[in-house]
Amino acid sequence: MDPLAIQGAASSGWTRPPQHTAVDVQVSLQQGRVFAGDVLQTMSGGTVLLGVGPLRVPARAQTQLQPGRRYWFEVVSSGSPLELRVAGEPDAAPPELLRALRSLLGAEAPVGALLQDLAQLLGESRARSGEPNAPWERAVSEHAWRPGEDAAELRAKLERSGLAFEGQLAEAALDGAPSDQSERIGRELLGALEAQLSSALGDEGPSLLHKLAQALAQVLGASADAGLGTTPGAGAPELDPARQLARALAQLAPAQARALASALEALDWPRWPTWMRRLLLRTLAPDANARGASPRELASLLNADLKAQLLAAHEQLSEGPLRSAVERALNGIEADQLLNLARAEVDESAQWSVPLHDGERWSTLHLAVVRDGSRAPAPGGPRARRIALEVEFSRTGAVHVDLLQTENGVSARVLARDAQVVESLAQRIPELEQLLSAGGVAARVSVARASDERELHSDAPARSSFFASRHVMDIEG
């Protein structure tokens, strides 16, 4: 059986639920899928009306059902109406996750506010003592994005935000312990890509794969020749396989790059762990003068992570207000990590946050990237990626932006609550469209006033469908 969280698909973190149609139901509820639904009404002949998130789905069940109850269903036939049987509930969330959520979710706060409190205490402490700041103290302010910094700086700070710290440790362990199975796995991954290209392009597939291998050899060789700097930044060589691939694709013709990107997307490349991505690239270009990072180099990269620096500070500090502020910042990061684990349980997108300077105060930028639509869209249909941003500035209030990126261009919908902010942004639509159209893509921007706070603040834990059937916290306060 293939579990499917319909409510999770309908409400993915920062993005607002899309407008569903009957077509969505037929595409989503294929034979073998498992989903949760509420029985709204029973009718003659075994026909029932189910509530699945915002949808109303007519179906025929094989057993007598009670109105008002929630069941887990398996799709026996995806005709009209759906043929269902009552299924056992999929594995529940790990009890360790529920216990951890209960311990942290009562005191979570945006990371920007937590780091602002910590930075203020640090300033007061150093003003009294007159001692120079320790390295970890200077690093706290460096993790906040400042107006005027470019996209590369923002990306670097997202990567070092602490949310992926344990995952990076695991990746480092995998890189440092090569397995006898690596070669076999690499061949299997390469074979899957070859099959996908052959299916989509026929005889042109092998030739395109050869061109990608040549481009990758240049990229991987250049990264290895440059060595690895001890300080992550714009000057450091590229070790991220996703960006290595992007650099290789940039060397190909646009049509070729799109075909390869589509093939990898169909294989669910965006969800692969880093070690699988790196293994595929190394298998594609085995003769490249590429090397993995040494344990010392990996340690240098990991030490630049915000969570690593806060953990080190926690070990160094004695009991007192400063150590308590460090603990609160760590708890905030871990609450965000746990919420992402909960979202993964119901197939919702992870959310990322990075602190930023807003004049004298700190705010938090929240980000989610969601693939729009099914894993394999209809032939000829555009692939889409939805990017949702939310930030609250002192002079504008909360602002929510939904970006939809397709092969045909970019569209953006900006929401704000303050009427003057909406009017000001509306007057600057041509400027916003020009900024988004960098690189020659078509861009379209719309600005609207949010009808209520719910549209602007969709990050509350209660908005995740994970909490719909699990008693984790009292969402009413």
Short mmCIF file of N, CA, C and O in Angstrom, two decimals, residues 384-447:
data_model
loop_
_atom_site.label_atom_id
_atom_site.label_comp_id
_atom_site.label_asym_id
_atom_site.label_seq_id
_atom_site.Cartn_x
_atom_site.Cartn_y
_atom_site.Cartn_z
N ALA A 384 6.44 22.67 -12.30
CA ALA A 384 6.32 23.88 -11.51
C ALA A 384 6.93 23.68 -10.14
O ALA A 384 6.97 22.57 -9.61
N ARG A 385 7.42 24.78 -9.58
CA ARG A 385 7.93 24.77 -8.22
C ARG A 385 7.34 25.97 -7.50
O ARG A 385 7.39 27.09 -8.00
N ARG A 386 6.77 25.71 -6.35
CA ARG A 386 6.15 26.78 -5.58
C ARG A 386 7.07 27.15 -4.42
O ARG A 386 7.55 26.29 -3.68
N ILE A 387 7.34 28.44 -4.28
CA ILE A 387 8.20 28.95 -3.22
C ILE A 387 7.37 29.91 -2.39
O ILE A 387 6.79 30.86 -2.93
N ALA A 388 7.28 29.67 -1.11
CA ALA A 388 6.49 30.51 -0.22
C ALA A 388 7.42 31.20 0.78
O ALA A 388 8.26 30.56 1.40
N LEU A 389 7.27 32.51 0.90
CA LEU A 389 8.08 33.32 1.80
C LEU A 389 7.16 34.07 2.75
O LEU A 389 6.08 34.52 2.35
N GLU A 390 7.62 34.22 3.98
CA GLU A 390 6.88 35.06 4.91
C GLU A 390 7.88 35.78 5.80
O GLU A 390 8.84 35.19 6.29
N VAL A 391 7.66 37.08 6.01
CA VAL A 391 8.52 37.88 6.87
C VAL A 391 7.69 39.02 7.44
O VAL A 391 6.70 39.45 6.83
N GLU A 392 8.07 39.48 8.62
CA GLU A 392 7.36 40.60 9.23
C GLU A 392 8.37 41.68 9.57
O GLU A 392 9.26 41.49 10.42
N PHE A 393 8.26 42.83 8.90
CA PHE A 393 9.13 43.97 9.16
C PHE A 393 8.42 44.96 10.08
O PHE A 393 7.18 45.02 10.11
N SER A 394 9.22 45.76 10.79
CA SER A 394 8.64 46.70 11.75
C SER A 394 7.77 47.75 11.07
O SER A 394 6.80 48.24 11.65
N ARG A 395 8.08 48.12 9.82
CA ARG A 395 7.36 49.21 9.16
C ARG A 395 6.29 48.71 8.19
O ARG A 395 5.53 49.50 7.65
N THR A 396 6.23 47.41 7.94
CA THR A 396 5.25 46.89 6.99
C THR A 396 4.28 45.89 7.61
O THR A 396 3.23 45.63 7.03
N GLY A 397 4.61 45.34 8.76
CA GLY A 397 3.83 44.22 9.26
C GLY A 397 4.16 42.96 8.48
O GLY A 397 5.14 42.91 7.73
N ALA A 398 3.34 41.96 8.63
CA ALA A 398 3.59 40.68 7.97
C ALA A 398 3.37 40.80 6.46
O ALA A 398 2.41 41.42 6.01
N VAL A 399 4.26 40.19 5.70
CA VAL A 399 4.16 40.12 4.24
C VAL A 399 4.34 38.67 3.83
O VAL A 399 5.27 38.00 4.29
N HIS A 400 3.46 38.18 3.01
CA HIS A 400 3.49 36.79 2.53
C HIS A 400 3.62 36.81 1.01
O HIS A 400 2.89 37.54 0.33
N VAL A 401 4.54 36.03 0.47
CA VAL A 401 4.78 35.97 -0.97
C VAL A 401 4.72 34.53 -1.43
O VAL A 401 5.39 33.66 -0.85
N ASP A 402 3.91 34.26 -2.43
CA ASP A 402 3.89 32.96 -3.11
C ASP A 402 4.49 33.14 -4.49
O ASP A 402 3.99 33.94 -5.29
N LEU A 403 5.55 32.40 -4.78
CA LEU A 403 6.17 32.40 -6.10
C LEU A 403 5.88 31.08 -6.77
O LEU A 403 6.04 30.02 -6.16
N LEU A 404 5.50 31.12 -8.02
CA LEU A 404 5.30 29.92 -8.81
C LEU A 404 6.25 29.98 -9.99
O LEU A 404 6.14 30.87 -10.85
N GLN A 405 7.18 29.04 -10.04
CA GLN A 405 8.21 29.02 -11.08
C GLN A 405 7.96 27.85 -12.01
O GLN A 405 7.89 26.70 -11.57
N THR A 406 7.81 28.14 -13.30
CA THR A 406 7.64 27.10 -14.30
C THR A 406 8.65 27.34 -15.42
O THR A 406 9.40 28.31 -15.41
N GLU A 407 8.65 26.44 -16.40
CA GLU A 407 9.53 26.63 -17.54
C GLU A 407 9.15 27.88 -18.34
O GLU A 407 9.97 28.42 -19.08
N ASN A 408 7.90 28.31 -18.19
CA ASN A 408 7.42 29.46 -18.97
C ASN A 408 7.65 30.81 -18.28
O ASN A 408 7.44 31.85 -18.90
N GLY A 409 8.02 30.78 -17.00
CA GLY A 409 8.25 32.05 -16.32
C GLY A 409 7.97 31.96 -14.84
O GLY A 409 7.85 30.87 -14.27
N VAL A 410 7.85 33.12 -14.21
CA VAL A 410 7.66 33.22 -12.77
C VAL A 410 6.46 34.12 -12.50
O VAL A 410 6.30 35.17 -13.12
N SER A 411 5.61 33.70 -11.58
CA SER A 411 4.51 34.55 -11.14
C SER A 411 4.59 34.68 -9.63
O SER A 411 5.00 33.74 -8.93
N ALA A 412 4.23 35.84 -9.12
CA ALA A 412 4.32 36.10 -7.68
C ALA A 412 3.04 36.75 -7.21
O ALA A 412 2.47 37.62 -7.88
N ARG A 413 2.57 36.32 -6.05
CA ARG A 413 1.40 36.94 -5.41
C ARG A 413 1.84 37.42 -4.04
O ARG A 413 2.30 36.62 -3.21
N VAL A 414 1.72 38.72 -3.81
CA VAL A 414 2.18 39.34 -2.56
C VAL A 414 0.97 39.73 -1.74
O VAL A 414 0.05 40.40 -2.25
N LEU A 415 0.95 39.33 -0.48
CA LEU A 415 -0.14 39.66 0.42
C LEU A 415 0.39 40.47 1.59
O LEU A 415 1.45 40.17 2.15
N ALA A 416 -0.34 41.51 1.99
CA ALA A 416 -0.03 42.29 3.18
C ALA A 416 -1.35 42.71 3.81
O ALA A 416 -2.39 42.74 3.14
N ARG A 417 -1.32 43.04 5.09
CA ARG A 417 -2.56 43.41 5.78
C ARG A 417 -2.78 44.92 5.77
O ARG A 417 -3.92 45.39 5.68
N ASP A 418 -1.70 45.68 5.84
CA ASP A 418 -1.80 47.13 5.90
C ASP A 418 -2.14 47.70 4.52
O ASP A 418 -1.45 47.43 3.54
N ALA A 419 -3.18 48.53 4.44
CA ALA A 419 -3.64 49.06 3.15
C ALA A 419 -2.59 49.94 2.49
O ALA A 419 -2.42 49.91 1.27
N GLN A 420 -1.85 50.73 3.29
CA GLN A 420 -0.83 51.59 2.71
C GLN A 420 0.33 50.78 2.14
O GLN A 420 0.90 51.14 1.11
N VAL A 421 0.68 49.69 2.81
CA VAL A 421 1.74 48.81 2.30
C VAL A 421 1.30 48.19 0.98
O VAL A 421 2.08 48.11 0.02
N VAL A 422 0.05 47.74 0.93
CA VAL A 422 -0.47 47.14 -0.31
C VAL A 422 -0.42 48.15 -1.45
O VAL A 422 0.01 47.85 -2.57
N GLU A 423 -0.85 49.38 -1.17
CA GLU A 423 -0.84 50.42 -2.21
C GLU A 423 0.58 50.73 -2.67
O GLU A 423 0.83 50.88 -3.88
N SER A 424 1.52 50.82 -1.73
CA SER A 424 2.90 51.10 -2.09
C SER A 424 3.49 49.99 -2.94
O SER A 424 4.18 50.25 -3.95
N LEU A 425 3.23 48.74 -2.56
CA LEU A 425 3.75 47.61 -3.34
C LEU A 425 3.11 47.56 -4.72
O LEU A 425 3.76 47.22 -5.71
N ALA A 426 1.81 47.85 -4.79
CA ALA A 426 1.12 47.82 -6.08
C ALA A 426 1.72 48.83 -7.06
O ALA A 426 1.81 48.57 -8.27
N GLN A 427 2.16 49.97 -6.55
CA GLN A 427 2.77 50.99 -7.41
C GLN A 427 4.14 50.54 -7.93
O GLN A 427 4.62 51.08 -8.93
N ARG A 428 4.73 49.58 -7.26
CA ARG A 428 6.07 49.12 -7.64
C ARG A 428 6.04 47.79 -8.37
O ARG A 428 7.06 47.12 -8.50
N ILE A 429 4.87 47.36 -8.85
CA ILE A 429 4.76 46.09 -9.56
C ILE A 429 5.71 46.02 -10.76
O ILE A 429 6.41 45.02 -10.95
N PRO A 430 5.79 47.07 -11.61
CA PRO A 430 6.74 46.98 -12.74
C PRO A 430 8.18 46.75 -12.28
O PRO A 430 8.92 45.97 -12.90
N GLU A 431 8.58 47.38 -11.19
CA GLU A 431 9.93 47.19 -10.68
C GLU A 431 10.13 45.77 -10.17
O GLU A 431 11.17 45.14 -10.42
N LEU A 432 9.13 45.23 -9.47
CA LEU A 432 9.22 43.86 -8.97
C LEU A 432 9.28 42.87 -10.12
O LEU A 432 10.05 41.90 -10.08
N GLU A 433 8.49 43.10 -11.16
CA GLU A 433 8.51 42.20 -12.32
C GLU A 433 9.86 42.24 -13.02
O GLU A 433 10.36 41.20 -13.49
N GLN A 434 10.45 43.42 -13.07
CA GLN A 434 11.76 43.53 -13.71
C GLN A 434 12.82 42.76 -12.92
O GLN A 434 13.68 42.09 -13.50
N LEU A 435 12.76 42.83 -11.59
CA LEU A 435 13.72 42.10 -10.76
C LEU A 435 13.54 40.59 -10.92
O LEU A 435 14.52 39.84 -10.99
N LEU A 436 12.30 40.14 -10.98
CA LEU A 436 12.03 38.70 -11.11
C LEU A 436 12.35 38.17 -12.50
O LEU A 436 12.56 36.97 -12.67
N SER A 437 12.37 39.04 -13.50
CA SER A 437 12.61 38.58 -14.87
C SER A 437 14.09 38.55 -15.23
O SER A 437 14.43 38.38 -16.40
N ALA A 438 14.97 38.71 -14.23
CA ALA A 438 16.40 38.62 -14.50
C ALA A 438 16.72 37.27 -15.12
O ALA A 438 16.25 36.23 -14.66
N GLY A 439 17.49 37.27 -16.18
CA GLY A 439 17.79 36.04 -16.90
C GLY A 439 16.89 35.81 -18.09
O GLY A 439 17.00 34.80 -18.77
N GLY A 440 15.98 36.74 -18.32
CA GLY A 440 15.16 36.65 -19.52
C GLY A 440 13.84 35.94 -19.38
O GLY A 440 13.10 35.80 -20.35
N VAL A 441 13.48 35.46 -18.17
CA VAL A 441 12.21 34.76 -18.01
C VAL A 441 11.08 35.77 -17.86
O VAL A 441 11.28 36.88 -17.38
N ALA A 442 9.89 35.37 -18.26
CA ALA A 442 8.72 36.23 -18.09
C ALA A 442 8.31 36.24 -16.63
O ALA A 442 8.40 35.22 -15.94
N ALA A 443 7.88 37.40 -16.14
CA ALA A 443 7.49 37.52 -14.74
C ALA A 443 6.19 38.31 -14.63
O ALA A 443 5.97 39.27 -15.37
N ARG A 444 5.36 37.89 -13.70
CA ARG A 444 4.10 38.57 -13.45
C ARG A 444 3.88 38.66 -11.95
O ARG A 444 4.03 37.66 -11.24
N VAL A 445 3.54 39.84 -11.45
CA VAL A 445 3.37 40.08 -10.02
C VAL A 445 1.98 40.64 -9.77
O VAL A 445 1.50 41.50 -10.51
N SER A 446 1.33 40.15 -8.72
CA SER A 446 0.07 40.73 -8.26
C SER A 446 0.18 41.02 -6.77
O SER A 446 0.90 40.32 -6.04
N VAL A 447 -0.50 42.05 -6.32
CA VAL A 447 -0.46 42.46 -4.91
C VAL A 447 -1.90 42.55 -4.42
O VAL A 447 -2.78 43.09 -5.11
#
